[in-house]
PDB file of C-alpha atoms and ligand atoms in Angstrom:
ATOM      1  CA  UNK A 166       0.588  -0.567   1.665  1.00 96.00           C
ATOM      2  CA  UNK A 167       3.671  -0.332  -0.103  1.00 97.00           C
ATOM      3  CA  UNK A 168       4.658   1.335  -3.532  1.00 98.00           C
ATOM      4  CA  UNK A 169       7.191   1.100  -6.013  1.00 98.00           C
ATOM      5  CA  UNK A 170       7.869   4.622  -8.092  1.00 98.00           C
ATOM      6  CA  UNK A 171       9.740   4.260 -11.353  1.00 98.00           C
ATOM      7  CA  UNK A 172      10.541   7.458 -12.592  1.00 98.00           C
ATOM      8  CA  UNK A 173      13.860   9.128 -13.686  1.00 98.00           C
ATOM      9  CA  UNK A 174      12.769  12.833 -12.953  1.00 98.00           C
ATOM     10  CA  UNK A 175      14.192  13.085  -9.611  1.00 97.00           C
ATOM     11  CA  UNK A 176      12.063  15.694  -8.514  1.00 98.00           C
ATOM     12  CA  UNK A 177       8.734  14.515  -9.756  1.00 98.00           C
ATOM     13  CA  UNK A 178       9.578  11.206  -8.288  1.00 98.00           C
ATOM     14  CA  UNK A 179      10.463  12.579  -4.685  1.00 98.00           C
ATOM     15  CA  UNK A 180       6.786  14.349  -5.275  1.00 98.00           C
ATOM     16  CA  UNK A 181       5.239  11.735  -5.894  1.00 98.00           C
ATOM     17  CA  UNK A 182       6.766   9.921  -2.911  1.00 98.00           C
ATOM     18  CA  UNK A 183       5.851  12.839  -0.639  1.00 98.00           C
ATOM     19  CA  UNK A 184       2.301  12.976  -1.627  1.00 98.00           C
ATOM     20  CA  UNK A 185       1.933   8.855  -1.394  1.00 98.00           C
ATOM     21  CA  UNK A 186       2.818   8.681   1.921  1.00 96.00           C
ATOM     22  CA  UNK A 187       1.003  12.271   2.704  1.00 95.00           C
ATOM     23  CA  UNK A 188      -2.158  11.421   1.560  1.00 95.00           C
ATOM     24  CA  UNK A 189      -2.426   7.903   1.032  1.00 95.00           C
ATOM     25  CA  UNK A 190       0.188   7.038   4.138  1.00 95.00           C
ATOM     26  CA  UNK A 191       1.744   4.701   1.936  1.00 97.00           C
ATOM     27  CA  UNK A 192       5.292   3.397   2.219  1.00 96.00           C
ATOM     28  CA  UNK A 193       7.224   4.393  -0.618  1.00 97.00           C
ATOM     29  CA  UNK A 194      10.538   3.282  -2.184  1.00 97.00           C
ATOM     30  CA  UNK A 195      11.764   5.193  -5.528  1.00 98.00           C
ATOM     31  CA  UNK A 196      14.021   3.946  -8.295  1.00 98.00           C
ATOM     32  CA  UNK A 197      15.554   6.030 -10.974  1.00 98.00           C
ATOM     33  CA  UNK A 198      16.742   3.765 -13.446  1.00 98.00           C
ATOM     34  CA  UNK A 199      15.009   0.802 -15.294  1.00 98.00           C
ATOM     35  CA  UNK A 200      17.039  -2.204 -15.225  1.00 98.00           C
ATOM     36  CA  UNK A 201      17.493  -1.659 -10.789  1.00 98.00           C
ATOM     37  CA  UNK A 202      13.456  -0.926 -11.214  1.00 98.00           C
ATOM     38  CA  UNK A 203      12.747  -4.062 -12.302  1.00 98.00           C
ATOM     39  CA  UNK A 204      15.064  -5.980 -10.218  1.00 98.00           C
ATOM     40  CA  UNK A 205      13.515  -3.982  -7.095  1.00 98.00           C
ATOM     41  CA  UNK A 206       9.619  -4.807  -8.591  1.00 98.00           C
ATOM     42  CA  UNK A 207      10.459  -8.250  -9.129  1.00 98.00           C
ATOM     43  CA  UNK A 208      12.741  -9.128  -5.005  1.00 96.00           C
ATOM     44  CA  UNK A 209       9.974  -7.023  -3.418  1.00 96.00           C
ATOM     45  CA  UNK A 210       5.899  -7.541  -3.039  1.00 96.00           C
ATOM     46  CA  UNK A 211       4.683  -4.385  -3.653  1.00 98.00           C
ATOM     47  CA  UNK A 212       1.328  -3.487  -3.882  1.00 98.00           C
ATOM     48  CA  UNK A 213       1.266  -0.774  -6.750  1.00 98.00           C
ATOM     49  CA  UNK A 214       4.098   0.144  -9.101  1.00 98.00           C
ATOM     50  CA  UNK A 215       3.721   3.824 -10.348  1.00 98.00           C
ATOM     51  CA  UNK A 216       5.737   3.530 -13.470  1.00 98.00           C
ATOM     52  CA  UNK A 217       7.113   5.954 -16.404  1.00 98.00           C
ATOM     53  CA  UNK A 218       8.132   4.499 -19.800  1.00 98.00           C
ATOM     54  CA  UNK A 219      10.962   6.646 -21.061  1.00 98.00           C
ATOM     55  CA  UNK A 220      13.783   5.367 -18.493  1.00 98.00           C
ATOM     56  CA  UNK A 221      17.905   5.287 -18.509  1.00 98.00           C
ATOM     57  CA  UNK A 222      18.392   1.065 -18.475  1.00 98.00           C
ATOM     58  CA  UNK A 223      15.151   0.048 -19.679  1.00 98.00           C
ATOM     59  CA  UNK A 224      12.091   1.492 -20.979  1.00 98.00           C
ATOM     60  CA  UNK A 225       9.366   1.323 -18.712  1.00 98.00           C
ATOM     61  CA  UNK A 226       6.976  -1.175 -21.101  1.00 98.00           C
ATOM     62  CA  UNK A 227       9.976  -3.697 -21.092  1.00 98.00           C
ATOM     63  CA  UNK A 228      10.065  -3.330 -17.581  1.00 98.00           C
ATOM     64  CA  UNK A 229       6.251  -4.555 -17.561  1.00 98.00           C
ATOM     65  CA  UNK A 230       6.497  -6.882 -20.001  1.00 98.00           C
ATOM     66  CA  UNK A 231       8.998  -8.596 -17.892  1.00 98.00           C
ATOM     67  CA  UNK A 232       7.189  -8.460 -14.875  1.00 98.00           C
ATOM     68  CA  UNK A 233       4.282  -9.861 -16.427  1.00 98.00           C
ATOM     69  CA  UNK A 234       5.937 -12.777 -18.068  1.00 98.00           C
ATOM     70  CA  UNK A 235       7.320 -13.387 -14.776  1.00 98.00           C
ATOM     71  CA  UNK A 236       4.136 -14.121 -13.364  1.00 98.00           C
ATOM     72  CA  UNK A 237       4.075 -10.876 -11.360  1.00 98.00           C
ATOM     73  CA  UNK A 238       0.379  -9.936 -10.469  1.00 97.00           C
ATOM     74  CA  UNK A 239       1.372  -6.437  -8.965  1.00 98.00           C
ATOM     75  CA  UNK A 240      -1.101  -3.581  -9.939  1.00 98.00           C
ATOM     76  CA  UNK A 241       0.993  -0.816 -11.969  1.00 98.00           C
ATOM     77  CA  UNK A 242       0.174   2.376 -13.150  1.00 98.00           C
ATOM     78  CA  UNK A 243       1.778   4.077 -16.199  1.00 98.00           C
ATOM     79  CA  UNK A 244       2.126   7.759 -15.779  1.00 98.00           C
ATOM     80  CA  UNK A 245       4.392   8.731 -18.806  1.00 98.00           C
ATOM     81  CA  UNK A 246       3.964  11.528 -21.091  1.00 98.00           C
ATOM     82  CA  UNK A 247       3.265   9.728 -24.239  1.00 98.00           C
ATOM     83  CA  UNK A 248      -0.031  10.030 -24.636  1.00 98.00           C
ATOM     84  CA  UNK A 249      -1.757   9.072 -27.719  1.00 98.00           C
ATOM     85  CA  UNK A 250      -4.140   6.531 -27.761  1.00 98.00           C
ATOM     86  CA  UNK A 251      -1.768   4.327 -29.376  1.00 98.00           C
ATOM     87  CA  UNK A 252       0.832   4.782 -26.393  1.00 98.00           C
ATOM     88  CA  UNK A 253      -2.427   4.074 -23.933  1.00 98.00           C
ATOM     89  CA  UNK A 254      -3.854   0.915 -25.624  1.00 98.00           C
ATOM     90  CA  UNK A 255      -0.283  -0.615 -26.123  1.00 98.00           C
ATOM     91  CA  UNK A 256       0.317   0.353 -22.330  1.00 98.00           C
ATOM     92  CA  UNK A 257      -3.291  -1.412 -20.958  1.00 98.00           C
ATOM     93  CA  UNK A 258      -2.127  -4.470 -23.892  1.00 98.00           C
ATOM     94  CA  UNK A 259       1.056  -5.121 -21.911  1.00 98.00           C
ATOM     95  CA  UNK A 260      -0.198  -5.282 -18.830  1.00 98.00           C
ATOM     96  CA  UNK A 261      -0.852  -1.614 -17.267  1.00 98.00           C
ATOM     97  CA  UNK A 262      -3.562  -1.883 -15.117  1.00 98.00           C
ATOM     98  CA  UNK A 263      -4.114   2.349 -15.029  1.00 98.00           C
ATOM     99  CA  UNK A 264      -2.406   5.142 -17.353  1.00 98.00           C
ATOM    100  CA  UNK A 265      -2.298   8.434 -16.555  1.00 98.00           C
ATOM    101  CA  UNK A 266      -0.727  11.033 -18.628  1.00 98.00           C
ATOM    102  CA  UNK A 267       1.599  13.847 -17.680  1.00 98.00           C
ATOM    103  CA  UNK A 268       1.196  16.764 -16.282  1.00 97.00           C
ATOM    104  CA  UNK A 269      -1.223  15.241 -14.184  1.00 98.00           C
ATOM    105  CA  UNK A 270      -3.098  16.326 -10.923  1.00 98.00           C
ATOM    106  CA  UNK A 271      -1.946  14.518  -7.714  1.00 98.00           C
ATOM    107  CA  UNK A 272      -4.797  14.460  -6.204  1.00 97.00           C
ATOM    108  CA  UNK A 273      -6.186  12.447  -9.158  1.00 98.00           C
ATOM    109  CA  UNK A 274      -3.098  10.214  -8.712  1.00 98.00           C
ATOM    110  CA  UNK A 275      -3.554   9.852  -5.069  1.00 98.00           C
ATOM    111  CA  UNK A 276      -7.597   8.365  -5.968  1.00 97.00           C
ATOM    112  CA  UNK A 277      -5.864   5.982  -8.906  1.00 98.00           C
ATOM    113  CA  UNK A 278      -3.539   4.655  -6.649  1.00 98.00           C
ATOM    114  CA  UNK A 279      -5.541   4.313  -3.499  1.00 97.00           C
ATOM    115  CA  UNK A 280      -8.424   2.380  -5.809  1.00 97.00           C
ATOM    116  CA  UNK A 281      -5.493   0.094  -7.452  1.00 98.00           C
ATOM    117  CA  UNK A 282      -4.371  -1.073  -4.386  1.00 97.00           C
ATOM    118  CA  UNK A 283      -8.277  -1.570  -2.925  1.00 95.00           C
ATOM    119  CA  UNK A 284      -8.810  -3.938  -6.024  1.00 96.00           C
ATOM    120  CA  UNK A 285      -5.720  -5.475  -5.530  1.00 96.00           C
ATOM    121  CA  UNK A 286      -7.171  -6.719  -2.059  1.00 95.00           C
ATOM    122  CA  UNK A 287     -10.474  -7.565  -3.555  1.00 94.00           C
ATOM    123  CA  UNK A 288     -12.198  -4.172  -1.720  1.00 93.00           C
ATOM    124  CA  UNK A 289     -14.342  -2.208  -4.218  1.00 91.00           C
ATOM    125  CA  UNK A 290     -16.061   0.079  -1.086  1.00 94.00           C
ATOM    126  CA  UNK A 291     -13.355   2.662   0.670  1.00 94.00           C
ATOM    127  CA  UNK A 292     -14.756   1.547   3.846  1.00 97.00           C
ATOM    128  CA  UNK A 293     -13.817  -1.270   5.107  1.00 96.00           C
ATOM    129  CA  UNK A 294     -16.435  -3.092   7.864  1.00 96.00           C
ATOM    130  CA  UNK A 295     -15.133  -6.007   9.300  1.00 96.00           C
ATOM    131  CA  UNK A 296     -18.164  -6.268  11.680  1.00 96.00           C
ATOM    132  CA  UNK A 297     -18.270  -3.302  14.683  1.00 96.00           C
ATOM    133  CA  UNK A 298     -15.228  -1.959  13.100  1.00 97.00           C
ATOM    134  CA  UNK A 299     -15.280   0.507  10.203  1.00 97.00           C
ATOM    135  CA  UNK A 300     -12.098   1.757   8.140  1.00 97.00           C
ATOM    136  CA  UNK A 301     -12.495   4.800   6.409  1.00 97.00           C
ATOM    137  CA  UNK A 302      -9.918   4.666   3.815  1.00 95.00           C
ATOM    138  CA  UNK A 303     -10.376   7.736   2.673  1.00 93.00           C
ATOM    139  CA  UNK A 304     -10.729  10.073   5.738  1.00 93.00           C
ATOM    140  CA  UNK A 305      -8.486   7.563   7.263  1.00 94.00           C
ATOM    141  CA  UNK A 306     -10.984   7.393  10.329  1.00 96.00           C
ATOM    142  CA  UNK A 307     -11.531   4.599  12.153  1.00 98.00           C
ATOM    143  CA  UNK A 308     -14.692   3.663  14.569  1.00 97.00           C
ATOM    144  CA  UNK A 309     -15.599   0.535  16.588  1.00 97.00           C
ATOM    145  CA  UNK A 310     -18.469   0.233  18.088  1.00 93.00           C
ATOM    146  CA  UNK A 311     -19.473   3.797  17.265  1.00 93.00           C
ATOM    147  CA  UNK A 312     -16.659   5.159  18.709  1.00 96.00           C
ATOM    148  CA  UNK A 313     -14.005   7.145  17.003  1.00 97.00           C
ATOM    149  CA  UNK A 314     -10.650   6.083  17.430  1.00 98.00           C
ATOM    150  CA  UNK A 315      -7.038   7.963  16.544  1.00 97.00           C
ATOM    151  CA  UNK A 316      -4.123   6.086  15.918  1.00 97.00           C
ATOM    152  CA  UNK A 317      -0.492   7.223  14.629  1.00 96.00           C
ATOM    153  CA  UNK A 318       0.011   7.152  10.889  1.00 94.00           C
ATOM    154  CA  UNK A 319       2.070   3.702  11.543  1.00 93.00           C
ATOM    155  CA  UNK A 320      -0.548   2.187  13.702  1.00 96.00           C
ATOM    156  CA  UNK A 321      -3.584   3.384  11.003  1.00 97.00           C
ATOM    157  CA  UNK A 322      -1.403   1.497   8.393  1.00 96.00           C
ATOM    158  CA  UNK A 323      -1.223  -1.580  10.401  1.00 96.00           C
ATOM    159  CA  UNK A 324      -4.629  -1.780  11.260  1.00 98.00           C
ATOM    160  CA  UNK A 325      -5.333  -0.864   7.242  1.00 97.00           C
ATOM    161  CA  UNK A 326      -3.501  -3.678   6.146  1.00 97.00           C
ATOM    162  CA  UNK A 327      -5.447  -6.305   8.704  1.00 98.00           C
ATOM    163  CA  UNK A 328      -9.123  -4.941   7.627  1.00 97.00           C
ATOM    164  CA  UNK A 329      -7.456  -5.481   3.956  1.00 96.00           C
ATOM    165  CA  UNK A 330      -6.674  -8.911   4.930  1.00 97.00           C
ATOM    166  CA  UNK A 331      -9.638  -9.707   7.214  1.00 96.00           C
ATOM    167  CA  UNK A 332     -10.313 -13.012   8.334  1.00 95.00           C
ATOM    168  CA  UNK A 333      -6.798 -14.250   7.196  1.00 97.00           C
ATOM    169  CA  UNK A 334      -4.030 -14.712   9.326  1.00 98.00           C
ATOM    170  CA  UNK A 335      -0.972 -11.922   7.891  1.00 97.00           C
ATOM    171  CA  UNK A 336       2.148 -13.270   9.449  1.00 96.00           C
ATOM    172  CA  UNK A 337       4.575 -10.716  10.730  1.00 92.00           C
ATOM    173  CA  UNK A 338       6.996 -10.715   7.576  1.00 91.00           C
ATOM    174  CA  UNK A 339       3.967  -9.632   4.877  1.00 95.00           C
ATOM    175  CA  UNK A 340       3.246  -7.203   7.510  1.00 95.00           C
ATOM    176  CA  UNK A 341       6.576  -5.907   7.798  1.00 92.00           C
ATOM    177  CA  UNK A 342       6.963  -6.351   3.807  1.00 93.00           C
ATOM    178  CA  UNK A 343       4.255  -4.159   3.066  1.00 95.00           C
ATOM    179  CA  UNK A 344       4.406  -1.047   5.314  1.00 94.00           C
ATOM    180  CA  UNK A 345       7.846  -0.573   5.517  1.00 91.00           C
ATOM    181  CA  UNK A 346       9.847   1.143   2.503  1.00 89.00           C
ATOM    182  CA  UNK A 347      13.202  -0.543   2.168  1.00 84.00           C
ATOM    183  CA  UNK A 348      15.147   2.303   4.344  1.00 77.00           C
ATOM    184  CA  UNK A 349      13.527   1.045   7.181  1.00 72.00           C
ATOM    185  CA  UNK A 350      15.164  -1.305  10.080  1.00 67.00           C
ATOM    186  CA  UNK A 351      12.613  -4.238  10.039  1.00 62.00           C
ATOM    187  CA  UNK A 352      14.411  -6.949  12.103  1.00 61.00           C
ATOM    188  CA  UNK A 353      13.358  -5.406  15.759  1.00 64.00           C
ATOM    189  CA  UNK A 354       9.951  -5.804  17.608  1.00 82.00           C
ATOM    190  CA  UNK A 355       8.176  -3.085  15.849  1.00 86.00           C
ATOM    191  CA  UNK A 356       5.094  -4.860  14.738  1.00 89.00           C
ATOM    192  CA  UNK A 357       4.486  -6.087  18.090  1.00 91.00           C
ATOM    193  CA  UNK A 358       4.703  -2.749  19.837  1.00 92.00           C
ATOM    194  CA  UNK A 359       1.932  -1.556  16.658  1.00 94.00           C
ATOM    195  CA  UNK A 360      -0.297  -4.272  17.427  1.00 96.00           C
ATOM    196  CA  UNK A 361      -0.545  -3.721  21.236  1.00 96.00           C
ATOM    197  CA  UNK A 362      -0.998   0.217  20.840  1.00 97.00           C
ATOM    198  CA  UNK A 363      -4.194  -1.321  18.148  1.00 97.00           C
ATOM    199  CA  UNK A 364      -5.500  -3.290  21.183  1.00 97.00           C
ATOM    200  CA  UNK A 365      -5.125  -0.785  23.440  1.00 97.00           C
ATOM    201  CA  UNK A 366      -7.095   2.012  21.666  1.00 97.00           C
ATOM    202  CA  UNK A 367      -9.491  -0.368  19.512  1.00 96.00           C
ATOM    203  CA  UNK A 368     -10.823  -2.483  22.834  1.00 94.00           C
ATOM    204  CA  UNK A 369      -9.419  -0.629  26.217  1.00 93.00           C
ATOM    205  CA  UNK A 370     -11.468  -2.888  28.694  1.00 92.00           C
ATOM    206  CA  UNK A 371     -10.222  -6.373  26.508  1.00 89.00           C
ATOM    207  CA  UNK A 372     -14.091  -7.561  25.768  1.00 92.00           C
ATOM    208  CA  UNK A 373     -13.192  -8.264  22.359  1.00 91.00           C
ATOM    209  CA  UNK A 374      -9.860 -10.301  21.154  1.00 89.00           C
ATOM    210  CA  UNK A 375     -10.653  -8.272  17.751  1.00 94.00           C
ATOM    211  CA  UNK A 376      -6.407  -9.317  16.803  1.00 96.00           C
ATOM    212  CA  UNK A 377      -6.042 -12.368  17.437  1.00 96.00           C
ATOM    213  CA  UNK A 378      -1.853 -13.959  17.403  1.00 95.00           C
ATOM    214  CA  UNK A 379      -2.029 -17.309  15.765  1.00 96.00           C
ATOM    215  CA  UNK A 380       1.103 -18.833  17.449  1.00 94.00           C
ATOM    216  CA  UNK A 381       3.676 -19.811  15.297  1.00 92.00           C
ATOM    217  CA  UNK A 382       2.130 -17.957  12.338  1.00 95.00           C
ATOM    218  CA  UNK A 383       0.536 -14.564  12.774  1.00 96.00           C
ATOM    219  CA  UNK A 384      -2.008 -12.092  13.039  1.00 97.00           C
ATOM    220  CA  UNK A 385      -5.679 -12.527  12.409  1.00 97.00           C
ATOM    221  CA  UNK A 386      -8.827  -9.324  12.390  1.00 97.00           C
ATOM    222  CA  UNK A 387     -11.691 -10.995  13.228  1.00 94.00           C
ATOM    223  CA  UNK A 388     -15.149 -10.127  12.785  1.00 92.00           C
ATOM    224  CA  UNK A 389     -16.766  -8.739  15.932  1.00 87.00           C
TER     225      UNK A 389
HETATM  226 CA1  LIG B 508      11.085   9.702 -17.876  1.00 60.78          CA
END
């Protein structure tokens, strides 16, 4: 899963940042300023914006506004100090989908997030059973067939993103779109190398062809 953080306070935002890929194992791109903010929300498909609304460039409900009227479906959170309920229903009324109010806890931001982003992939329970195979999403455990299994933060996000997408085939682009941050070299054989080690450990003795490659157009989690 990959997140978007507009927010001006350098510090907060590389705090944010930390804890989103920490605790959630998010990647995590930040912007500073409004006006690149919106150009980055609109090029890239993120899968939660954490937005503030006082910004150099552009305020942060512009910012919305424009990504709304743009057609953009992308689950944002406002977390801005203005915090009457005023500022909070005009936030929701332009298209905030969560508002939290600063200071804030991060562990409280972490849950916000991490349920944003389950909606956004039509998951309402944080585990995620795709027949024998459970994803804990919040322990970040995974079992099949009773068995525990530990992956690498990289190869847990992978696998993440499939049970997210179960049953649909996630071509190699959206996967590299949405775990990657932008600092990140995506034109090598990554994925493929990520998808093996999930064979590997998932199904050792090959029984199951739990990943499936659809030739030509990706990967598909099937039900096993
Ligand atoms: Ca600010």
């Amino acid at each position: 899963m990959r997140v978007l953080i507009i927010e001006d306070e350098a510090r907060l935002a590389r705090n944010i940042a930390q804890v989103l890929k920490e605790s959630a194992n998010f990647a995590v791109d930040v912007c500073t300023e409004g006006v690149d903010g919106l150009h980055l929300a609109k090029t890239n498909p993120y899968d939660l914006i954490v937005l503030d609304l006082t910004l150099p460039g552009m305020d942060g409900l512009d910012i919305l506004g424009k990504l709304r009227s743009a057609g953009k479906t992308v689950a944002v959170l406002i977390l801005t100090a203005r915090d009457t309920s005023s500022d909070i229903i005009t936030g929701f009324n332009t298209g905030g989908d969560d508002y939290l109010t600063k200071p804030f806890d991060m562990g409280e931001l972490v849950a916000r997030c991490k349920a944003l982003v389950r909606r956004a992939y039509g998951q309402t329970h944080p585990e995620i059973k795709v027949g024998k195979l459970t994803i804990d999403t919040v322990a970040r455990r995974v079992k099949f067939n009773n068995r525990e299994i530990r992956f690498t933060a990289m190869e847990y996000r992978t696998l993440e993103y499939l049970g997210m997408r179960a049953g649909q085939i996630v071509s190699k682009t959206e996967l590299l779109e949405h775990l990657y941050d932008f600092n990140w070299e995506r034109f090598s054989n990554v994925m493929e190398v990520y998808i093996s080690a999930l064979r590997r450990k998932l199904d050792p003795d090959r029984k199951y062809d739990l990943i499936e490659t659809v030739r030509g157009q990706g990967y598909l989690l099937k039900e096993k």
